[in-house]
PDB file of C-alpha atoms and ligand atoms in Angstrom:
ATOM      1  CA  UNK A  10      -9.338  28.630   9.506  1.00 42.00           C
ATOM      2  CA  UNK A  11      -8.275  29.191  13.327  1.00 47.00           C
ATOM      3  CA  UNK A  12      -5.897  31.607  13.605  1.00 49.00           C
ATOM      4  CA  UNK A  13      -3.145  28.636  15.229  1.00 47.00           C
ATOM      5  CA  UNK A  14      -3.412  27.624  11.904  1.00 49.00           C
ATOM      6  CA  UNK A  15      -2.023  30.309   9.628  1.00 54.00           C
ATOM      7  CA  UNK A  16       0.886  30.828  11.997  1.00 85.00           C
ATOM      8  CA  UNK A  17       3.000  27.504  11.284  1.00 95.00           C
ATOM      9  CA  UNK A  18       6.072  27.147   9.208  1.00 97.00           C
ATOM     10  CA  UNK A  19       6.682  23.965   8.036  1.00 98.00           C
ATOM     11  CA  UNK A  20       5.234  20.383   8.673  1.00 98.00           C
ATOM     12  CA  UNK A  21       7.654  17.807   9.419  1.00 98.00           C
ATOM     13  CA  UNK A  22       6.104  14.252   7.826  1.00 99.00           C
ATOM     14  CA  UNK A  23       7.698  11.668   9.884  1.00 99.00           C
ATOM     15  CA  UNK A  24       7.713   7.801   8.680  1.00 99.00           C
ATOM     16  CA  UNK A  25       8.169   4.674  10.978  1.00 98.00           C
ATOM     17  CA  UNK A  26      10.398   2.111  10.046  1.00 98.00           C
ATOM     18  CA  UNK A  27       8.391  -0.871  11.385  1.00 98.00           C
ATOM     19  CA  UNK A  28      10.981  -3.070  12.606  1.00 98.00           C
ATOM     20  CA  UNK A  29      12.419  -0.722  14.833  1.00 98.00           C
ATOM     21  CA  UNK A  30       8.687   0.226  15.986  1.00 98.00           C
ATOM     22  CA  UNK A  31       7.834  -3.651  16.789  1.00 98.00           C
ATOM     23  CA  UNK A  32      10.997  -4.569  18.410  1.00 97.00           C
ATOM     24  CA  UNK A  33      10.985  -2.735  21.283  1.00 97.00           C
ATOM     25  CA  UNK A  34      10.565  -4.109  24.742  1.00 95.00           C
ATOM     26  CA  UNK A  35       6.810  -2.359  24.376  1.00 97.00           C
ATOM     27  CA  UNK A  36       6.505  -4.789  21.021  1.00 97.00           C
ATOM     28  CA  UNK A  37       3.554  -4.223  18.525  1.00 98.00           C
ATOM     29  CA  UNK A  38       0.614  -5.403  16.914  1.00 98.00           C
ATOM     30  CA  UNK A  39      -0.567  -5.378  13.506  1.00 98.00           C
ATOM     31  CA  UNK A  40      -3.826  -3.769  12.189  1.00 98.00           C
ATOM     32  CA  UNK A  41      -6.783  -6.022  11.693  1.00 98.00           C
ATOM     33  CA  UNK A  42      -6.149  -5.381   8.341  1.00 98.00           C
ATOM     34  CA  UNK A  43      -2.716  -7.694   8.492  1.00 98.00           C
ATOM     35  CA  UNK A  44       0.806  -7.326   8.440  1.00 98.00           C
ATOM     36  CA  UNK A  45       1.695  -4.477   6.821  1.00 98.00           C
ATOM     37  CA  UNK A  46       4.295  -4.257   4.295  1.00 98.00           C
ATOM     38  CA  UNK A  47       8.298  -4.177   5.148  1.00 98.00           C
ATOM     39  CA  UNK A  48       7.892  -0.794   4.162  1.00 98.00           C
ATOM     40  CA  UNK A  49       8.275   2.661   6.407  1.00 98.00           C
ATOM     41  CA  UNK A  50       4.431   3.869   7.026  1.00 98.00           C
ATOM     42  CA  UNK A  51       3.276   7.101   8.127  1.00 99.00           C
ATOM     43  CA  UNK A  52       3.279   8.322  12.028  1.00 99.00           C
ATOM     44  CA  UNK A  53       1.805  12.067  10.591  1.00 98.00           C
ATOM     45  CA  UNK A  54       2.086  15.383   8.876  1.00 98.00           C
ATOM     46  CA  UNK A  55       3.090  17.597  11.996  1.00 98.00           C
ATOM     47  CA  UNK A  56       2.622  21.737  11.700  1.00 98.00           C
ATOM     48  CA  UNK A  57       6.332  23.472  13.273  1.00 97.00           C
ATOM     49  CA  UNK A  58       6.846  26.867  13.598  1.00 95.00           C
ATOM     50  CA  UNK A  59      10.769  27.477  12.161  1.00 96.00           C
ATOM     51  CA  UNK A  60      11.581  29.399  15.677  1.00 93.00           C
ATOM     52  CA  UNK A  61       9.921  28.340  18.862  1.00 91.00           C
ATOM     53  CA  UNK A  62       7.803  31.090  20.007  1.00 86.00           C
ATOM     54  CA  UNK A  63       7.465  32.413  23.856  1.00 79.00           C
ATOM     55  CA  UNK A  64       4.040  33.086  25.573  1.00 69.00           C
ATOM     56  CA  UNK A  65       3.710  36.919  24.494  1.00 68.00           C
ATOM     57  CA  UNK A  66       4.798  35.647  20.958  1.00 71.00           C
ATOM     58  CA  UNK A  67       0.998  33.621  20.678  1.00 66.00           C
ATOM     59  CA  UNK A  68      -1.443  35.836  21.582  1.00 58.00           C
ATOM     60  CA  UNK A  69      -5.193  34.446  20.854  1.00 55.00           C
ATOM     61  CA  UNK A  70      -3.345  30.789  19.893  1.00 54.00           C
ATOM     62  CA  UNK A  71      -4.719  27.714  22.619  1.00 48.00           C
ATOM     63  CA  UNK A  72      -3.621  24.712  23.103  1.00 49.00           C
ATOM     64  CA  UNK A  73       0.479  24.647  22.349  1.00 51.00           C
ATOM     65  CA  UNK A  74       3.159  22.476  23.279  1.00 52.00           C
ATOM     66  CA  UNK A  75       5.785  23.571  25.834  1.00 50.00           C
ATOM     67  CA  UNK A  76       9.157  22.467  25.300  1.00 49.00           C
ATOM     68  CA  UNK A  77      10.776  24.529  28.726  1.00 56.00           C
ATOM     69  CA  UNK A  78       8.900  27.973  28.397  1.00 68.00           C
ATOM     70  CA  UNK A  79       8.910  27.922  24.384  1.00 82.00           C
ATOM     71  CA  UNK A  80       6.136  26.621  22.249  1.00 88.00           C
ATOM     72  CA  UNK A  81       7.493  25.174  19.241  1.00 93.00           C
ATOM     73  CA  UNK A  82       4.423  23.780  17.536  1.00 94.00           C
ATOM     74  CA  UNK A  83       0.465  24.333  17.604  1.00 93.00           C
ATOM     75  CA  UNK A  84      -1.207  21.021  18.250  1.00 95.00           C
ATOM     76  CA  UNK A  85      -5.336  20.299  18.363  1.00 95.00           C
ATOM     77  CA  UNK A  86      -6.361  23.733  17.036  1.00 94.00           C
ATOM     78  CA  UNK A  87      -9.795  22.617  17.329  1.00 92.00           C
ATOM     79  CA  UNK A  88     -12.163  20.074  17.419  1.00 93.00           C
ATOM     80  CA  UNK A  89     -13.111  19.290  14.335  1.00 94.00           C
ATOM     81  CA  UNK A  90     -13.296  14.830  14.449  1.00 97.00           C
ATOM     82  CA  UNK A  91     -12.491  13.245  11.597  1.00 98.00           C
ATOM     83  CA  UNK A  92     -15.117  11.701   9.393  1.00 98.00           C
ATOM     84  CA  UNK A  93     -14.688   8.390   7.396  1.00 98.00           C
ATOM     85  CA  UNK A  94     -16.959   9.730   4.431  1.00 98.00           C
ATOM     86  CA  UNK A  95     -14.365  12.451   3.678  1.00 98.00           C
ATOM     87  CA  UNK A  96     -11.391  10.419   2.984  1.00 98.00           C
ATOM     88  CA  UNK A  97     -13.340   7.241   1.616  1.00 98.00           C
ATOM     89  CA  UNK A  98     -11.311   6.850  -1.635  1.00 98.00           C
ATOM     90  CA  UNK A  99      -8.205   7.153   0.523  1.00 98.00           C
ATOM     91  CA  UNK A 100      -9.095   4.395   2.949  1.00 98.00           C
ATOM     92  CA  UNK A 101      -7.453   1.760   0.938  1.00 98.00           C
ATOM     93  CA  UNK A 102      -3.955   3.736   0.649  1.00 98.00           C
ATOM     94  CA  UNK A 103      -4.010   4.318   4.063  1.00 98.00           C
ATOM     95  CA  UNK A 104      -4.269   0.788   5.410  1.00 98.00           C
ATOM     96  CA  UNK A 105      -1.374  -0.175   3.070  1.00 98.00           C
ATOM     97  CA  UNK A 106       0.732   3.191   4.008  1.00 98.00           C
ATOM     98  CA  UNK A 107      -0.113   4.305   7.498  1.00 99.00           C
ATOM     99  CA  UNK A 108      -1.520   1.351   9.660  1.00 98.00           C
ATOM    100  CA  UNK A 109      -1.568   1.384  13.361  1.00 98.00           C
ATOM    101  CA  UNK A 110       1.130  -0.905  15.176  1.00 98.00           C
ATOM    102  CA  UNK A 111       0.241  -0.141  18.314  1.00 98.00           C
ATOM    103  CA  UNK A 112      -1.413  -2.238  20.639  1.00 98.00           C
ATOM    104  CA  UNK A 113      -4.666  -0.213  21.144  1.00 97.00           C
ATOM    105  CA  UNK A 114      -7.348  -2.140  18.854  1.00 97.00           C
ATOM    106  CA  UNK A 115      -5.865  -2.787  15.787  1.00 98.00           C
ATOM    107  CA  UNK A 116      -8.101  -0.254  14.176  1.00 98.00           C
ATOM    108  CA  UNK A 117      -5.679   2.396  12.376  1.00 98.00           C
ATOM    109  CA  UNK A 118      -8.768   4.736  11.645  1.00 98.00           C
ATOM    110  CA  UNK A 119      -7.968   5.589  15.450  1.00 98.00           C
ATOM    111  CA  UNK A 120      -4.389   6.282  14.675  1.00 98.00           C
ATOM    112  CA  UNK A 121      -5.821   8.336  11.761  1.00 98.00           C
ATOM    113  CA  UNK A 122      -8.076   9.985  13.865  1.00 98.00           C
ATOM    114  CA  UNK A 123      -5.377  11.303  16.536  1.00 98.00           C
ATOM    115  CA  UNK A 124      -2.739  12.503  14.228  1.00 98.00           C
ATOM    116  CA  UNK A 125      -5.967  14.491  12.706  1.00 98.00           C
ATOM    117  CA  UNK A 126      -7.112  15.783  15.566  1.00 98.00           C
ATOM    118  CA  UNK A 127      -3.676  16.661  17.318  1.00 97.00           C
ATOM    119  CA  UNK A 128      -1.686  18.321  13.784  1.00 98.00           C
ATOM    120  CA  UNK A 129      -4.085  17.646  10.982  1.00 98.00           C
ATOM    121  CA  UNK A 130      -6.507  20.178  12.571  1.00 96.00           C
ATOM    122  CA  UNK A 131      -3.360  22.723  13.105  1.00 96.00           C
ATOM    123  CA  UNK A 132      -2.821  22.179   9.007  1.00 96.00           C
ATOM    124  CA  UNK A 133      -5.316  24.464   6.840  1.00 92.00           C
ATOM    125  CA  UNK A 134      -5.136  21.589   4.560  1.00 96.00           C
ATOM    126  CA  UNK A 135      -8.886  20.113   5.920  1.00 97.00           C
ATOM    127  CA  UNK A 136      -9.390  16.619   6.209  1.00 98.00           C
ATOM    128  CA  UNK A 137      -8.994  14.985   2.585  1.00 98.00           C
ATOM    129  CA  UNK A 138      -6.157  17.556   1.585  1.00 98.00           C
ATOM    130  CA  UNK A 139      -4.111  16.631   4.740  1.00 98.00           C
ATOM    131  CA  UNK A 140      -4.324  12.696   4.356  1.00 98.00           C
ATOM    132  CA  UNK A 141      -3.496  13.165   0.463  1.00 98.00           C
ATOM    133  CA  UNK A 142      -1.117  15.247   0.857  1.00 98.00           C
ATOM    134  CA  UNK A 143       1.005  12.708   3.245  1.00 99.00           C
ATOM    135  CA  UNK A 144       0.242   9.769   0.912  1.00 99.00           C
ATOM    136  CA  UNK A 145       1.344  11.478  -2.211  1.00 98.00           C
ATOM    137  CA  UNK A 146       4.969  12.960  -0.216  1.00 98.00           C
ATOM    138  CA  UNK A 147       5.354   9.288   0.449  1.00 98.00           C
ATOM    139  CA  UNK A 148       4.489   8.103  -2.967  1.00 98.00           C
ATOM    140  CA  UNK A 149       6.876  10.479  -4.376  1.00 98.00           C
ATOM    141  CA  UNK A 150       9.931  10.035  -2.542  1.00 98.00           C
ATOM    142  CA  UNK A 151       9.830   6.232  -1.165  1.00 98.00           C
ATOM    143  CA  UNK A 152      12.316   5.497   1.480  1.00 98.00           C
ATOM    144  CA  UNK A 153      12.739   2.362   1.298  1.00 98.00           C
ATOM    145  CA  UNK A 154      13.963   2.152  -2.245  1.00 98.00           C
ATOM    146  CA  UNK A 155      15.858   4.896  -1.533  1.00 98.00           C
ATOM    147  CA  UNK A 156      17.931   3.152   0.968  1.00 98.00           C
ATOM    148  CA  UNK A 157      17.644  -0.306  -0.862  1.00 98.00           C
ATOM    149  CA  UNK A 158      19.241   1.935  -3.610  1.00 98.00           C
ATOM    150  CA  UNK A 159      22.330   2.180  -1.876  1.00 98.00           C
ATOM    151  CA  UNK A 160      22.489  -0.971  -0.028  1.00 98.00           C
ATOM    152  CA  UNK A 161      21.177   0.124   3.218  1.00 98.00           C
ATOM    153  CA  UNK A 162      18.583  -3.136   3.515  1.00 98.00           C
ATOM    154  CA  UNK A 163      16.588  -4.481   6.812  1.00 98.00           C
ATOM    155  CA  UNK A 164      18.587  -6.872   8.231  1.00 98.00           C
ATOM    156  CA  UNK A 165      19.013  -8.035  12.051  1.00 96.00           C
ATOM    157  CA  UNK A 166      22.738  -8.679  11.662  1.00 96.00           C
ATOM    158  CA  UNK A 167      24.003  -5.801   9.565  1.00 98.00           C
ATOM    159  CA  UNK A 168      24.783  -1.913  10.970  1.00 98.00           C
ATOM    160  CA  UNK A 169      24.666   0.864   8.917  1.00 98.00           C
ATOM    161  CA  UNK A 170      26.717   4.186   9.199  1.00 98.00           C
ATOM    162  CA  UNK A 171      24.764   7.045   9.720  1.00 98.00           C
ATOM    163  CA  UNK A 172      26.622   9.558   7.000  1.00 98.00           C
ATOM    164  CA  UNK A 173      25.760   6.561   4.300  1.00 98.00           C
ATOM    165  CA  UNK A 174      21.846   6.924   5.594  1.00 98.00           C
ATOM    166  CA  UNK A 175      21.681  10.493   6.086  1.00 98.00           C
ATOM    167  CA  UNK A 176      23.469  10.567   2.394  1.00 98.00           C
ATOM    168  CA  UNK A 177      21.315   8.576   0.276  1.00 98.00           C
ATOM    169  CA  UNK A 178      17.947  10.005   2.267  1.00 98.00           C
ATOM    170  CA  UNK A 179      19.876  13.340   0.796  1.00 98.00           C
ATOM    171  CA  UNK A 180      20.994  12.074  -3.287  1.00 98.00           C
ATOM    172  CA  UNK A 181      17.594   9.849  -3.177  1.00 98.00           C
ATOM    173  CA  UNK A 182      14.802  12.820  -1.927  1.00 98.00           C
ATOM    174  CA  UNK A 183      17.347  16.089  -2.639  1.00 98.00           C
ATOM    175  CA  UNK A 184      16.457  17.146   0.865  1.00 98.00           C
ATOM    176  CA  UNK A 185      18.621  16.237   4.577  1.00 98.00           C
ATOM    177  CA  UNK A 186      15.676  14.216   6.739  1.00 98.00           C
ATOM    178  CA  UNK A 187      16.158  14.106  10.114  1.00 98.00           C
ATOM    179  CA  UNK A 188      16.284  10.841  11.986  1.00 98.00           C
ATOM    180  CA  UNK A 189      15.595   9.322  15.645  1.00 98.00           C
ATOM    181  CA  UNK A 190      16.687   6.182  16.711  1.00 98.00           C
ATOM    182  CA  UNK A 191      15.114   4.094  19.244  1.00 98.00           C
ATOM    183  CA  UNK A 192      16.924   0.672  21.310  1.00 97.00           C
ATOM    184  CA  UNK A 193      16.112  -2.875  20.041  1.00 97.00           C
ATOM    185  CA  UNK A 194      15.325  -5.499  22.777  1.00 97.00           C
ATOM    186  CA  UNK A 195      18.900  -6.463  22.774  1.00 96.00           C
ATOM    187  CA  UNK A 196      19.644  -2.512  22.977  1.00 96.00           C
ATOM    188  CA  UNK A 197      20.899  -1.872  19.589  1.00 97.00           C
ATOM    189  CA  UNK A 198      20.262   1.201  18.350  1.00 98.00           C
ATOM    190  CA  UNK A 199      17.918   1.339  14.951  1.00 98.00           C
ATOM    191  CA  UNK A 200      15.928   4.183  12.761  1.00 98.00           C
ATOM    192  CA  UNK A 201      13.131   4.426  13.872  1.00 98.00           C
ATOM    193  CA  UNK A 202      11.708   7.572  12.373  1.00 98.00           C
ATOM    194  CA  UNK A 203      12.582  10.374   9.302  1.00 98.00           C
ATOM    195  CA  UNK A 204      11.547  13.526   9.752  1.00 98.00           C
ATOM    196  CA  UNK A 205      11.455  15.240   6.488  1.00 98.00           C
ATOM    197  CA  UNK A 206      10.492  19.075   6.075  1.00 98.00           C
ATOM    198  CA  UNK A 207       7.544  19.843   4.058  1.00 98.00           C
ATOM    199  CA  UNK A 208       6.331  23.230   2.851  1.00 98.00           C
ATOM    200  CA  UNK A 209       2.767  24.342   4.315  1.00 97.00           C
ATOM    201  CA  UNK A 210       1.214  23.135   0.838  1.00 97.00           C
ATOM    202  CA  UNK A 211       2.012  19.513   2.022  1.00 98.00           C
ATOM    203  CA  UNK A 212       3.171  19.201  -1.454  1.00 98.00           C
ATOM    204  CA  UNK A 213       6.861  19.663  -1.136  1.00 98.00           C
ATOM    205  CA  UNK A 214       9.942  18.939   0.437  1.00 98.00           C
ATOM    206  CA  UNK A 215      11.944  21.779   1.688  1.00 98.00           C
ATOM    207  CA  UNK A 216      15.225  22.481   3.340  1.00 98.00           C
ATOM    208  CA  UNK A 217      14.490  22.330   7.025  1.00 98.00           C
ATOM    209  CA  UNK A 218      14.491  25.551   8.441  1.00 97.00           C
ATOM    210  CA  UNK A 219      15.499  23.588  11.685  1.00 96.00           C
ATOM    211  CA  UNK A 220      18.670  21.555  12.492  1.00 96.00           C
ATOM    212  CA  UNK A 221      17.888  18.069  11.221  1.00 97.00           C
ATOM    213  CA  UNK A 222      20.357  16.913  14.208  1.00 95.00           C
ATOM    214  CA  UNK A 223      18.964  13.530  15.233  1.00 97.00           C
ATOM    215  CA  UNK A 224      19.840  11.419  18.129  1.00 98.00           C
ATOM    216  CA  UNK A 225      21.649   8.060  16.643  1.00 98.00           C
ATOM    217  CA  UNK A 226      24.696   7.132  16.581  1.00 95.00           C
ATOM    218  CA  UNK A 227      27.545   6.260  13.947  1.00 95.00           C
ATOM    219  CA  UNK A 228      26.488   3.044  13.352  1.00 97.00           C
ATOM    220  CA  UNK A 229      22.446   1.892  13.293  1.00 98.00           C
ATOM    221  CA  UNK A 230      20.571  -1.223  12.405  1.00 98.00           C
ATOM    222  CA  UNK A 231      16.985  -1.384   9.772  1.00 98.00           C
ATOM    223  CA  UNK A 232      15.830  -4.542  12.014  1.00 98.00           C
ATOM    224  CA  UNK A 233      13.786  -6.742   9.676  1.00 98.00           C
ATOM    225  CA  UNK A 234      10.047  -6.600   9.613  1.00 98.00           C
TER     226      UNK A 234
HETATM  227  P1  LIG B 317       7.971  12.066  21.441  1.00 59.75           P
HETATM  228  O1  LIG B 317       7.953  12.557  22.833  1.00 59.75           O
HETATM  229  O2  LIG B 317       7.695  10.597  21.271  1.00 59.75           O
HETATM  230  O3  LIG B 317       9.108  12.579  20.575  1.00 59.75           O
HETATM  231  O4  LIG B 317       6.716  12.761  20.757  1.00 59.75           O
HETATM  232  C1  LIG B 317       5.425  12.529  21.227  1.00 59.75           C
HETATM  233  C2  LIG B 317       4.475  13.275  20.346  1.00 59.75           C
HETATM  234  O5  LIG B 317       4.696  14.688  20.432  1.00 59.75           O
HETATM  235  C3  LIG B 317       4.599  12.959  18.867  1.00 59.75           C
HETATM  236  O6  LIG B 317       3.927  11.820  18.491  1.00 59.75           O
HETATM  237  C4  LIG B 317       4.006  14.190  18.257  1.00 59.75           C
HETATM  238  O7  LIG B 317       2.594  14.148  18.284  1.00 59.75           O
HETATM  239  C5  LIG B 317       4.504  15.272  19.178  1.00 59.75           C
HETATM  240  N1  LIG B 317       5.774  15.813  18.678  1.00 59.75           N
HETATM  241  C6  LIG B 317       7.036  15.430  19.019  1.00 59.75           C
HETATM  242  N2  LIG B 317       7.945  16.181  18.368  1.00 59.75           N
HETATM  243  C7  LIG B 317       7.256  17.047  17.595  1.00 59.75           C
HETATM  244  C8  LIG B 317       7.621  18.084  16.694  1.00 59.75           C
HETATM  245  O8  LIG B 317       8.797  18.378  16.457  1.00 59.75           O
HETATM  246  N3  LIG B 317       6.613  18.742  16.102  1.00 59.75           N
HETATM  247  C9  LIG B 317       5.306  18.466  16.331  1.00 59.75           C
HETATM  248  N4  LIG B 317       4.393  19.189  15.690  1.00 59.75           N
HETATM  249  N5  LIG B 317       4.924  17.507  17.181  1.00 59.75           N
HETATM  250  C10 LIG B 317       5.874  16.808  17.785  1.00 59.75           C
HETATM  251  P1  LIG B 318       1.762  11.109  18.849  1.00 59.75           P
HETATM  252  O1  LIG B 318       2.909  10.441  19.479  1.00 59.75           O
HETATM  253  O2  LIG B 318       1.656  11.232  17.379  1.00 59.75           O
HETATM  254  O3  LIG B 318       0.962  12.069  19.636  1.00 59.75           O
HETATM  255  O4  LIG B 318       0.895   9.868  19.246  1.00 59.75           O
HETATM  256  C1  LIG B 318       0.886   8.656  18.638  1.00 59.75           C
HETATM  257  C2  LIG B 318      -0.348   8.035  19.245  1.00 59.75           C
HETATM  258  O5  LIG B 318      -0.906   7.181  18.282  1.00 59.75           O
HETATM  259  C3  LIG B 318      -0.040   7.219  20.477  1.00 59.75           C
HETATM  260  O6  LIG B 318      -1.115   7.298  21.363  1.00 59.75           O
HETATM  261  C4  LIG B 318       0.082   5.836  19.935  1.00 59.75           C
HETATM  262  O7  LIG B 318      -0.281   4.839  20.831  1.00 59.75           O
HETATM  263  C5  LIG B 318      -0.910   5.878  18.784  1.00 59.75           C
HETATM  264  N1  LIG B 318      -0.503   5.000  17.708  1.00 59.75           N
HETATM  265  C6  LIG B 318      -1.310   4.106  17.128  1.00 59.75           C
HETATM  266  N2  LIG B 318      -0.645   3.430  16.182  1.00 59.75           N
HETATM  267  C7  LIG B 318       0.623   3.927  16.169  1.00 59.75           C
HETATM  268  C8  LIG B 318       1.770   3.619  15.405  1.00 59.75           C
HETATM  269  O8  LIG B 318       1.792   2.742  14.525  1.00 59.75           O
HETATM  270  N3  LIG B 318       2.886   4.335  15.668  1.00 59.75           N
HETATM  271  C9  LIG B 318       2.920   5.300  16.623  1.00 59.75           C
HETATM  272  N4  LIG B 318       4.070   5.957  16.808  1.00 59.75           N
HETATM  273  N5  LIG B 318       1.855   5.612  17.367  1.00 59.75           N
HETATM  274  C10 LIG B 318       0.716   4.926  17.138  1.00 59.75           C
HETATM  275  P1  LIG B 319       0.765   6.939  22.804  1.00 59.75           P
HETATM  276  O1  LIG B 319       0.551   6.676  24.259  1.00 59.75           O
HETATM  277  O2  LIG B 319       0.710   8.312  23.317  1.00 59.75           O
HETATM  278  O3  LIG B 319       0.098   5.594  23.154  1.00 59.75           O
HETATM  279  O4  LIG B 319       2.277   6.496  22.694  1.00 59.75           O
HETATM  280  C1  LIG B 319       3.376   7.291  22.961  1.00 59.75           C
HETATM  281  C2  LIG B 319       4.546   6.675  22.236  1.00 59.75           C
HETATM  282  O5  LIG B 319       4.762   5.341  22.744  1.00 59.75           O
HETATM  283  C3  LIG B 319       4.271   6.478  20.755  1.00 59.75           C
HETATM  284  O6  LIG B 319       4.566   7.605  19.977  1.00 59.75           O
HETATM  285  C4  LIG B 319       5.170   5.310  20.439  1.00 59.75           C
HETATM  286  O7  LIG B 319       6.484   5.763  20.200  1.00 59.75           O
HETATM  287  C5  LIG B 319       5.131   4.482  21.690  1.00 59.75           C
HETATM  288  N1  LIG B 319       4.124   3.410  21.578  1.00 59.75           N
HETATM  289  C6  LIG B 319       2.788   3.474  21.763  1.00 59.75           C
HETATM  290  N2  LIG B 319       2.206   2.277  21.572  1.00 59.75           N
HETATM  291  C7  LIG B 319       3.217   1.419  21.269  1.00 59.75           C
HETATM  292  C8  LIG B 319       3.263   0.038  20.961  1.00 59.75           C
HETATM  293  O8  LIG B 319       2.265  -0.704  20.903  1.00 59.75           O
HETATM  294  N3  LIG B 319       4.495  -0.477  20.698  1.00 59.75           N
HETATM  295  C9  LIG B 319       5.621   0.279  20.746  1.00 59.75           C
HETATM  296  N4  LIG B 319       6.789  -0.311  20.489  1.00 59.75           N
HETATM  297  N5  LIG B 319       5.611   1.575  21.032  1.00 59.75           N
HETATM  298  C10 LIG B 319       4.425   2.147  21.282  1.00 59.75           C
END
């Protein structure tokens, strides 16, 4: 493996809800597989380092991300593409669990192909291991019965509190996920993405080593899909 790719902490895997993806002012469109399920979907399995790391701190690592002057996460650590023959039997779970919703083809082995490329390659997992690893975290702890669980249901009418989101993502997983909001056409605010820590296995859920600190607010809508 590179040597980026030893030196990583954690991997955040971070779900779309997509209502709050498609109703944007930007919109969406669904995969030429169909609509996907009202279900969140993978965005990607993203390598973090726990403490953001300054130039001198990176020797011999290429290609980070700069947030100011501090690198806080290796990204395309090389350039390795992603081939369909090596995650064949996964193809089928990955159309129903990560499709593409953006407008750029309808063809989410692209969208597969990027979040490889940018993190996957960053993951020492290679290529089967990382994709299998994502759809078996989301097998194992599925959102959106988690929320149904406790109520929390799409809906273009209702808001939510954000403690009684953040506290069944917590009772329903064990673990504090962080979450980002994004504005509806109207400008409500809605979840939009969890952000749960994994351990560099890709087979657990962790404590984030990082503040899960999101940006919504009290109250936030799950817009129907
Ligand atoms: P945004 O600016 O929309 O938050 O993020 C754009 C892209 O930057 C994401 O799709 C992802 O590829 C990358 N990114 C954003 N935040 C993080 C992070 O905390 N860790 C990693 N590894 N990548 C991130
Ligand atoms: P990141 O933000 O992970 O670097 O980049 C996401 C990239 O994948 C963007 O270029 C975006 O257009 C593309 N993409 C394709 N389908 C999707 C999707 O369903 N959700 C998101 N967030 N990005 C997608
Ligand atoms: P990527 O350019 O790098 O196409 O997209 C950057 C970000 O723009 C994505 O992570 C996603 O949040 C947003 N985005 C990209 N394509 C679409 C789209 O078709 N619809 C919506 N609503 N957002 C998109």
């Amino acid at each position: 493996a590179v040597s980026s790719a030893e030196e990583f902490d954690f991997f955040y895997l971070v779900q779309q809800w997509p209502g709050s993806f498609c109703d944007t002012k930007t919109g969406c469109c669904f995969p030429d597989t169909g609509k996907p399920a009202t279900d969140f979907s993978i965005h990607g399995m993203w390598p973090n380092y726990a403490k953001c790391k300054t130039q001198g701190e990176l020797d011999g690592v290429i290609e980070m991300v700069t947030k100011g002057k501090k690198k806080c996460w290796p990204e395309f650590c090389n350039s390795e593409p992603l081939q369909l023959w090596e995650i064949k039997d996964l193809v089928k779970e990955l159309d129903a669990n990560w499709p593409t919703l953006a407008c750029k083809g309808g063809k989410s082995i692209e969208f597969w192909s990027h979040e490889w490329e940018k993190h996957g390659t960053c993951s020492d997992l290679g290529q089967h291991g990382y994709f299998a690893a994502a759809l078996g975290l989301k097998a194992r702890h599925n959102l959106t019965a988690v929320l149904a669980d406790t109520g929390i249901v799409p809906s273009d009418s209702e808001t939510y509190s954000l403690s009684s989101i953040n506290d069944a993502i917590k009772e329903g997983t064990g673990f504090a996920a962080k979450l980002e909001c994004n504005r509806g056409v109207a400008g409500e605010v809605q979840l939009y993405q969890v952000y749960q820590c994994v351990d560099r296995s890709g087979e657990n859920l962790i404590d984030c080593p990082v503040p899960v600190q999101g940006n919504c607010k009290n109250r936030v809508q799950l817009p129907a899909f």
